[in-house]
Amino acid sequence: MARIWIVKAILSGLFLAMLATGGSQLFRHRHFDIPIVAGPGVTKVVRLSDYCPGLKGTMADTPVFFMEGKEAGGKVLIMSNTHANEPEGHLAALIIIENAVVEKGTLLVIPEFNHSASRNTRPGDGYPLYYEIPTEWGKKKFRMGNRDASPLDQWPDPDVYIHYPDRQLLSFIDVRNVNRTWPGRPNGPLMEKVTFAAMEIMRQEKVDLAVDIHGAETMFPVTNCIVAPEKSQKIATMAALTVKAKEGFDNHVEPSPRGFRGLSHREIGDYSATLPFLLEAPIPFLDQPTGPKTEKLLLDGKDPFLLSLSREKKLFVPYDESGWPLEKRVGQHCSVTLEIMRQFSKKYPERAIVVQGIPRYADIVKNGVGCYFHDPEKTEKNKIYLN
Ligand SMILES: [Zn+2]
């Protein structure tokens, strides 16, 4: 009898030790902050809760960086980390915050749109908790997040998510997916408050363009593209043709489906005067049939299983031994964002947006992503935002 109790005690002890080791890693990840250096173009920083008070004090509240030009002009809202497991968008937005100087018009940037998801992970899929980008001054460390907000911040999930206001039935998990909860409401679930705050920014600040930056699987048909509703399609098409002709990369236009509700490229267009665009770059890490989900795969996009699937023409993008490195993905996002602004400015010169300092595709492929991040240790403290 006594022996059974000793075995039970040892097993319980082992279980608690595993729980403490695993749990402390997740706790540290959730509370790890990334220093964002506000570059020379940042004129003020407010918070999402300034546009929806229900967000105050929650993990979903996050900074909104304003970059105002000396001359009045058009306004662009750039959002990234809508899905916090697609780092190419986040890194492109941070490059803009650290380097852009606006001459005319205003940029508004929300680098961690789903801030709760950026402090969540997917242990069942073996996600790395962090990834590091080499820079001239050392490695800059980032949290690797998840697609959906953390259940610690929004719980319980319904059996089915009933979209507001269209009442379309969506998967239960989409109640925590901030790209299904547009246009949101001030008293809805937390993620609806996030999209409502962004809608309020667009309505109150009279934003002309909204750019929502993502990554998508190479086996998913809507990848390496600009998703645009009818009213944004002319500008999207001109941007796609121009980057193809001048910079040599593909980024075709996909129409935003009318019947699929809750997505930024659909609801922003339907519920405000803003022209929405959703950018996708291929991210092999997110594909299902890959090897282990390592930091290396996240950064270089090289995977032998995808390579063999590519030979059987199962992917929606060209794929060879060079993979799909982060520099290409971030570079595409910067160039396409710049090109959308340029095409809009040509069409509406009175609302033009003129920006300097944002690197283009060829610059980022050549210099790497880390080249555009400044050392927080050598930056004045009042220019650093922990996020
Ligand atoms: Zn996404």
Short mmCIF file of C-alpha atoms and ligand atoms in Angstrom, two decimals:
data_model
loop_
_atom_site.label_atom_id
_atom_site.label_comp_id
_atom_site.label_asym_id
_atom_site.label_seq_id
_atom_site.Cartn_x
_atom_site.Cartn_y
_atom_site.Cartn_z
CA MET A 1 0.00 0.00 0.00
CA ALA A 2 2.73 2.44 1.06
CA ARG A 3 4.57 1.77 -2.24
CA ILE A 4 1.55 2.84 -4.29
CA TRP A 5 1.41 6.13 -2.40
CA ILE A 6 5.12 6.74 -3.02
CA VAL A 7 4.64 6.10 -6.78
CA LYS A 8 1.61 8.42 -6.81
CA ALA A 9 3.56 11.11 -4.98
CA ILE A 10 6.49 10.86 -7.42
CA LEU A 11 4.15 11.00 -10.47
CA SER A 12 2.26 13.98 -9.01
CA GLY A 13 5.57 15.72 -8.34
CA LEU A 14 6.71 15.12 -11.93
CA PHE A 15 3.38 16.42 -13.27
CA LEU A 16 3.61 19.60 -11.17
CA ALA A 17 7.24 20.13 -12.24
CA MET A 18 6.22 19.86 -15.92
CA LEU A 19 3.31 22.23 -15.32
CA ALA A 20 5.56 24.79 -13.61
CA THR A 21 8.30 24.58 -16.30
CA GLY A 22 5.86 24.87 -19.23
CA GLY A 23 3.66 27.42 -17.51
CA SER A 24 6.53 29.73 -16.56
CA GLN A 25 7.72 29.80 -20.20
CA LEU A 26 4.23 30.79 -21.36
CA PHE A 27 3.98 33.37 -18.55
CA ARG A 28 7.32 34.95 -19.55
CA HIS A 29 6.24 35.01 -23.24
CA ARG A 30 2.96 36.75 -22.38
CA HIS A 31 4.81 39.42 -20.38
CA PHE A 32 7.81 39.91 -22.73
CA ASP A 33 7.81 43.45 -24.19
CA ILE A 34 9.22 44.53 -27.53
CA PRO A 35 10.74 48.05 -27.56
CA ILE A 36 9.46 50.07 -30.51
CA VAL A 37 11.64 53.05 -31.40
CA ALA A 38 9.56 56.03 -32.54
CA GLY A 39 11.44 57.38 -35.57
CA PRO A 40 11.84 61.00 -36.75
CA GLY A 41 8.41 60.99 -38.41
CA VAL A 42 6.36 60.11 -35.32
CA THR A 43 4.46 63.20 -34.10
CA LYS A 44 2.17 61.66 -31.47
CA VAL A 45 1.21 58.30 -30.00
CA VAL A 46 -2.30 57.60 -28.75
CA ARG A 47 -4.03 54.35 -27.80
CA LEU A 48 -6.81 52.32 -29.37
CA SER A 49 -8.84 52.82 -26.16
CA ASP A 50 -8.97 56.57 -26.95
CA TYR A 51 -11.45 55.56 -29.67
CA CYS A 52 -13.28 52.83 -27.71
CA PRO A 53 -13.16 53.29 -23.90
CA GLY A 54 -14.17 49.63 -23.37
CA LEU A 55 -10.61 48.64 -24.34
CA LYS A 56 -8.99 50.57 -21.49
CA GLY A 57 -7.03 48.34 -19.12
CA THR A 58 -7.39 45.23 -21.34
CA MET A 59 -4.67 43.26 -23.16
CA ALA A 60 -6.30 44.34 -26.45
CA ASP A 61 -5.36 48.01 -25.95
CA THR A 62 -2.35 49.03 -28.04
CA PRO A 63 -0.51 52.15 -29.31
CA VAL A 64 -1.49 54.03 -32.47
CA PHE A 65 1.45 55.95 -33.99
CA PHE A 66 0.65 59.20 -35.82
CA MET A 67 3.13 60.49 -38.40
CA GLU A 68 1.89 63.90 -39.57
CA GLY A 69 3.42 65.81 -42.45
CA LYS A 70 4.03 69.59 -42.38
CA GLU A 71 1.62 69.91 -45.27
CA ALA A 72 -1.98 68.67 -45.02
CA GLY A 73 -2.98 65.86 -47.38
CA GLY A 74 -4.49 62.39 -47.38
CA LYS A 75 -4.45 59.91 -44.51
CA VAL A 76 -3.45 56.24 -44.45
CA LEU A 77 -4.09 53.74 -41.66
CA ILE A 78 -1.60 50.83 -41.66
CA MET A 79 -2.45 47.80 -39.49
CA SER A 80 -0.30 44.73 -38.89
CA ASN A 81 -0.41 41.71 -36.56
CA THR A 82 -4.12 41.38 -37.27
CA HIS A 83 -2.86 37.80 -37.23
CA ALA A 84 0.11 37.82 -34.86
CA ASN A 85 1.62 34.64 -36.38
CA GLU A 86 2.37 36.51 -39.66
CA PRO A 87 5.48 38.54 -38.73
CA GLU A 88 6.16 40.04 -42.19
CA GLY A 89 3.36 42.55 -41.64
CA HIS A 90 4.52 43.49 -38.15
CA LEU A 91 8.12 44.01 -39.30
CA ALA A 92 7.04 46.13 -42.30
CA ALA A 93 4.95 48.34 -39.99
CA LEU A 94 7.86 48.73 -37.52
CA ILE A 95 10.22 49.68 -40.37
CA ILE A 96 7.72 52.40 -41.31
CA ILE A 97 7.43 53.69 -37.70
CA GLU A 98 11.22 53.78 -37.23
CA ASN A 99 12.15 55.29 -40.62
CA ALA A 100 9.35 57.10 -42.44
CA VAL A 101 9.26 60.88 -42.65
CA VAL A 102 5.96 62.28 -43.93
CA GLU A 103 6.15 65.41 -46.06
CA LYS A 104 2.48 65.65 -46.94
CA GLY A 105 -0.53 63.93 -45.38
CA THR A 106 -0.60 61.59 -42.38
CA LEU A 107 0.32 57.97 -41.68
CA LEU A 108 -1.38 56.23 -38.76
CA VAL A 109 0.21 52.91 -37.83
CA ILE A 110 -1.11 50.22 -35.45
CA PRO A 111 1.73 47.67 -35.41
CA GLU A 112 0.03 45.15 -33.08
CA PHE A 113 -3.59 45.32 -34.11
CA ASN A 114 -4.44 42.10 -32.24
CA HIS A 115 -2.24 42.77 -29.24
CA SER A 116 -3.77 39.93 -27.22
CA ALA A 117 -2.94 37.43 -30.01
CA SER A 118 0.66 38.65 -30.02
CA ARG A 119 0.91 37.46 -26.39
CA ASN A 120 -0.68 34.09 -27.24
CA THR A 121 0.93 31.03 -28.86
CA ARG A 122 0.03 27.64 -30.33
CA PRO A 123 1.86 25.02 -28.27
CA GLY A 124 -0.01 22.14 -29.98
CA ASP A 125 1.61 23.11 -33.28
CA GLY A 126 5.05 23.50 -31.69
CA TYR A 127 5.33 27.21 -32.48
CA PRO A 128 8.57 28.88 -31.38
CA LEU A 129 7.80 31.43 -28.66
CA TYR A 130 10.23 34.00 -30.07
CA TYR A 131 12.19 34.83 -33.20
CA GLU A 132 15.24 37.05 -33.59
CA ILE A 133 16.28 39.43 -36.36
CA PRO A 134 20.02 40.17 -36.71
CA THR A 135 20.91 43.88 -36.74
CA GLU A 136 24.17 45.87 -36.77
CA TRP A 137 23.91 46.29 -32.97
CA GLY A 138 22.88 42.71 -32.04
CA LYS A 139 19.74 40.63 -32.31
CA LYS A 140 16.28 42.13 -31.92
CA LYS A 141 13.94 39.65 -30.25
CA PHE A 142 10.22 39.42 -31.03
CA ARG A 143 7.33 37.43 -29.59
CA MET A 144 5.84 34.98 -32.06
CA GLY A 145 2.09 35.25 -31.58
CA ASN A 146 -0.99 33.35 -32.69
CA ARG A 147 -3.80 33.94 -35.19
CA ASP A 148 -6.41 34.46 -32.47
CA ALA A 149 -6.65 36.48 -29.27
CA SER A 150 -5.71 34.69 -26.07
CA PRO A 151 -8.57 32.94 -24.24
CA LEU A 152 -7.11 34.58 -21.11
CA ASP A 153 -8.39 37.88 -22.51
CA GLN A 154 -11.65 36.84 -24.21
CA TRP A 155 -13.57 33.86 -22.89
CA PRO A 156 -15.76 31.79 -23.17
CA ASP A 157 -16.14 31.13 -26.91
CA PRO A 158 -19.68 30.67 -28.24
CA ASP A 159 -20.69 27.43 -30.06
CA VAL A 160 -21.01 29.51 -33.23
CA TYR A 161 -19.89 33.10 -33.78
CA ILE A 162 -22.82 35.18 -35.03
CA HIS A 163 -21.28 38.07 -36.95
CA TYR A 164 -22.44 41.55 -36.05
CA PRO A 165 -24.40 43.14 -37.72
CA ASP A 166 -24.99 40.68 -40.62
CA ARG A 167 -25.76 37.65 -38.41
CA GLN A 168 -23.75 35.37 -40.72
CA LEU A 169 -22.76 32.18 -38.86
CA LEU A 170 -18.97 31.83 -38.54
CA SER A 171 -16.74 29.31 -36.78
CA PHE A 172 -16.68 29.65 -32.97
CA ILE A 173 -12.95 30.49 -33.02
CA ASP A 174 -13.56 33.52 -35.27
CA VAL A 175 -14.94 35.43 -32.30
CA ARG A 176 -11.24 35.82 -31.32
CA ASN A 177 -10.04 36.42 -34.93
CA VAL A 178 -9.92 40.17 -35.42
CA ASN A 179 -10.23 39.70 -39.19
CA ARG A 180 -13.74 38.30 -38.75
CA THR A 181 -15.09 40.83 -36.24
CA TRP A 182 -15.24 43.94 -38.48
CA PRO A 183 -16.96 46.43 -38.28
CA GLY A 184 -17.35 45.70 -34.57
CA ARG A 185 -19.39 47.40 -31.84
CA PRO A 186 -18.45 49.28 -28.66
CA ASN A 187 -20.13 46.79 -26.31
CA GLY A 188 -19.43 43.51 -28.15
CA PRO A 189 -16.79 40.86 -27.39
CA LEU A 190 -13.25 42.25 -26.95
CA MET A 191 -12.23 41.72 -30.61
CA GLU A 192 -15.34 43.57 -31.81
CA LYS A 193 -14.24 46.48 -29.61
CA VAL A 194 -10.83 46.42 -31.36
CA THR A 195 -12.34 46.66 -34.85
CA PHE A 196 -14.88 49.23 -33.67
CA ALA A 197 -12.02 51.42 -32.37
CA ALA A 198 -10.29 51.19 -35.77
CA MET A 199 -13.56 52.08 -37.55
CA GLU A 200 -13.86 55.09 -35.24
CA ILE A 201 -10.29 56.16 -36.13
CA MET A 202 -11.16 55.97 -39.83
CA ARG A 203 -14.44 57.89 -39.39
CA GLN A 204 -13.14 60.55 -36.96
CA GLU A 205 -9.76 61.13 -38.64
CA LYS A 206 -11.26 60.93 -42.16
CA VAL A 207 -8.80 58.24 -43.28
CA ASP A 208 -8.55 57.75 -47.07
CA LEU A 209 -6.77 54.40 -47.26
CA ALA A 210 -6.54 51.40 -44.91
CA VAL A 211 -3.81 48.81 -45.44
CA ASP A 212 -4.09 45.57 -43.43
CA ILE A 213 -0.83 43.57 -43.79
CA HIS A 214 -0.74 39.75 -43.59
CA GLY A 215 1.01 36.55 -44.64
CA ALA A 216 -0.73 33.50 -46.16
CA GLU A 217 0.10 29.85 -46.88
CA THR A 218 1.70 28.97 -50.23
CA MET A 219 -1.04 26.30 -50.62
CA PHE A 220 -3.84 28.81 -50.04
CA PRO A 221 -5.21 30.37 -53.26
CA VAL A 222 -5.44 33.88 -51.76
CA THR A 223 -1.71 34.46 -51.31
CA ASN A 224 0.89 36.83 -52.72
CA CYS A 225 -1.83 39.33 -53.56
CA ILE A 226 -3.74 42.50 -52.74
CA VAL A 227 -7.34 41.78 -51.70
CA ALA A 228 -9.56 44.71 -52.63
CA PRO A 229 -13.30 45.41 -52.80
CA GLU A 230 -14.81 47.03 -55.91
CA LYS A 231 -14.06 50.60 -54.81
CA SER A 232 -10.33 49.90 -54.19
CA GLN A 233 -9.68 47.72 -57.22
CA LYS A 234 -8.44 50.38 -59.67
CA ILE A 235 -5.74 51.57 -57.29
CA ALA A 236 -4.85 47.99 -56.32
CA THR A 237 -4.52 46.96 -59.97
CA MET A 238 -2.29 49.95 -60.80
CA ALA A 239 -0.13 49.18 -57.75
CA ALA A 240 0.16 45.49 -58.72
CA LEU A 241 1.10 46.31 -62.34
CA THR A 242 3.64 48.93 -61.27
CA VAL A 243 5.52 46.75 -58.76
CA LYS A 244 5.59 43.95 -61.36
CA ALA A 245 6.98 46.25 -64.08
CA LYS A 246 9.37 48.35 -61.95
CA GLU A 247 10.42 46.01 -59.13
CA GLY A 248 9.95 42.59 -60.72
CA PHE A 249 7.73 40.81 -58.20
CA ASP A 250 4.19 39.47 -58.49
CA ASN A 251 1.37 40.68 -56.26
CA HIS A 252 -1.87 40.18 -58.17
CA VAL A 253 -5.30 41.54 -57.19
CA GLU A 254 -8.00 39.32 -55.66
CA PRO A 255 -11.57 40.64 -55.37
CA SER A 256 -13.01 40.87 -51.85
CA PRO A 257 -15.97 38.44 -51.78
CA ARG A 258 -19.31 40.20 -51.11
CA GLY A 259 -20.91 37.34 -49.21
CA PHE A 260 -18.14 36.60 -46.68
CA ARG A 261 -18.59 38.94 -43.72
CA GLY A 262 -16.33 40.26 -41.00
CA LEU A 263 -13.17 40.81 -43.08
CA SER A 264 -11.33 44.14 -43.10
CA HIS A 265 -11.32 44.47 -46.91
CA ARG A 266 -15.12 43.99 -46.97
CA GLU A 267 -16.46 45.80 -43.91
CA ILE A 268 -14.15 48.87 -43.90
CA GLY A 269 -15.30 49.57 -47.45
CA ASP A 270 -18.97 49.00 -46.64
CA TYR A 271 -19.05 50.90 -43.33
CA SER A 272 -16.82 53.93 -44.01
CA ALA A 273 -15.58 56.20 -46.79
CA THR A 274 -12.09 54.62 -46.50
CA LEU A 275 -10.64 52.49 -49.33
CA PRO A 276 -9.40 49.18 -47.83
CA PHE A 277 -6.59 46.91 -49.07
CA LEU A 278 -5.40 43.64 -47.51
CA LEU A 279 -1.86 42.57 -48.44
CA GLU A 280 -0.77 38.94 -48.44
CA ALA A 281 2.80 37.63 -48.81
CA PRO A 282 3.51 33.88 -48.90
CA ILE A 283 4.63 32.45 -45.54
CA PRO A 284 5.65 28.76 -45.83
CA PHE A 285 5.71 28.43 -42.01
CA LEU A 286 1.89 28.50 -41.97
CA ASP A 287 1.44 25.67 -44.49
CA GLN A 288 0.28 22.39 -42.97
CA PRO A 289 2.57 19.85 -44.71
CA THR A 290 5.95 21.19 -43.57
CA GLY A 291 8.70 19.90 -41.31
CA PRO A 292 8.96 21.17 -37.69
CA LYS A 293 7.71 24.71 -37.08
CA THR A 294 11.12 26.17 -36.31
CA GLU A 295 12.35 29.76 -36.11
CA LYS A 296 14.51 28.99 -39.18
CA LEU A 297 11.47 27.97 -41.24
CA LEU A 298 9.69 31.13 -40.10
CA LEU A 299 12.60 33.28 -41.30
CA ASP A 300 13.87 31.60 -44.49
CA GLY A 301 10.71 29.79 -45.63
CA LYS A 302 12.74 26.77 -46.85
CA ASP A 303 11.00 23.41 -46.54
CA PRO A 304 11.68 20.13 -48.40
CA PHE A 305 8.03 19.00 -48.32
CA LEU A 306 6.81 22.22 -49.92
CA LEU A 307 9.59 21.88 -52.50
CA SER A 308 8.30 18.46 -53.58
CA LEU A 309 4.70 19.75 -53.58
CA SER A 310 5.83 22.64 -55.76
CA ARG A 311 7.19 20.16 -58.32
CA GLU A 312 3.72 18.61 -58.40
CA LYS A 313 2.22 22.08 -58.95
CA LYS A 314 0.30 22.06 -55.66
CA LEU A 315 1.39 25.55 -54.55
CA PHE A 316 -0.08 28.87 -55.61
CA VAL A 317 3.30 30.63 -55.78
CA PRO A 318 6.62 29.79 -57.46
CA TYR A 319 8.84 27.88 -55.00
CA ASP A 320 12.41 26.59 -55.27
CA GLU A 321 15.44 25.84 -53.04
CA SER A 322 15.65 29.50 -52.04
CA GLY A 323 12.36 29.18 -50.09
CA TRP A 324 10.49 32.40 -49.43
CA PRO A 325 12.76 34.45 -47.16
CA LEU A 326 11.48 37.09 -44.76
CA GLU A 327 13.34 39.89 -46.60
CA LYS A 328 11.29 39.28 -49.75
CA ARG A 329 8.02 39.16 -47.81
CA VAL A 330 8.71 42.37 -45.83
CA GLY A 331 10.13 44.08 -48.94
CA GLN A 332 7.00 43.32 -50.95
CA HIS A 333 4.78 44.74 -48.21
CA CYS A 334 6.77 48.00 -48.00
CA SER A 335 6.81 48.48 -51.79
CA VAL A 336 3.12 47.64 -52.29
CA THR A 337 2.08 49.98 -49.43
CA LEU A 338 4.16 52.80 -50.98
CA GLU A 339 2.72 52.10 -54.41
CA ILE A 340 -0.90 52.13 -53.17
CA MET A 341 -0.21 55.56 -51.61
CA ARG A 342 1.43 56.81 -54.83
CA GLN A 343 -1.41 55.63 -57.06
CA PHE A 344 -4.00 57.22 -54.73
CA SER A 345 -2.01 60.49 -54.68
CA LYS A 346 -1.90 60.57 -58.50
CA LYS A 347 -5.67 60.12 -58.67
CA TYR A 348 -6.52 62.57 -55.86
CA PRO A 349 -3.72 65.19 -55.81
CA GLU A 350 -5.57 67.34 -53.24
CA ARG A 351 -5.39 64.35 -50.83
CA ALA A 352 -1.84 63.32 -51.80
CA ILE A 353 0.43 61.51 -49.31
CA VAL A 354 4.17 62.04 -49.74
CA VAL A 355 6.51 59.95 -47.60
CA GLN A 356 10.31 59.57 -47.54
CA GLY A 357 12.52 57.05 -45.79
CA ILE A 358 10.58 53.81 -46.31
CA PRO A 359 12.87 51.24 -47.99
CA ARG A 360 11.57 49.37 -51.03
CA TYR A 361 11.71 45.68 -52.01
CA ALA A 362 15.23 45.68 -53.51
CA ASP A 363 16.67 47.62 -50.52
CA ILE A 364 15.28 45.17 -47.94
CA VAL A 365 16.28 42.07 -49.97
CA LYS A 366 19.82 43.50 -50.22
CA ASN A 367 20.26 44.95 -46.71
CA GLY A 368 18.07 42.63 -44.62
CA VAL A 369 15.20 43.58 -42.33
CA GLY A 370 17.39 44.28 -39.27
CA CYS A 371 19.23 47.08 -41.09
CA TYR A 372 16.20 49.34 -40.52
CA PHE A 373 15.86 48.88 -36.74
CA HIS A 374 17.52 51.31 -34.33
CA ASP A 375 19.24 50.32 -31.11
CA PRO A 376 16.82 50.99 -28.20
CA GLU A 377 19.84 51.23 -25.86
CA LYS A 378 21.09 54.28 -27.79
CA THR A 379 17.68 55.93 -28.08
CA GLU A 380 16.18 58.55 -25.76
CA LYS A 381 13.81 56.83 -23.34
CA ASN A 382 10.84 59.03 -24.32
CA LYS A 383 11.04 57.66 -27.88
CA ILE A 384 10.64 54.04 -26.79
CA TYR A 385 7.26 52.35 -26.60
CA LEU A 386 7.17 48.93 -24.99
CA ASN A 387 4.58 46.82 -26.72
ZN ZN B 1 -3.61 36.86 -41.87
#
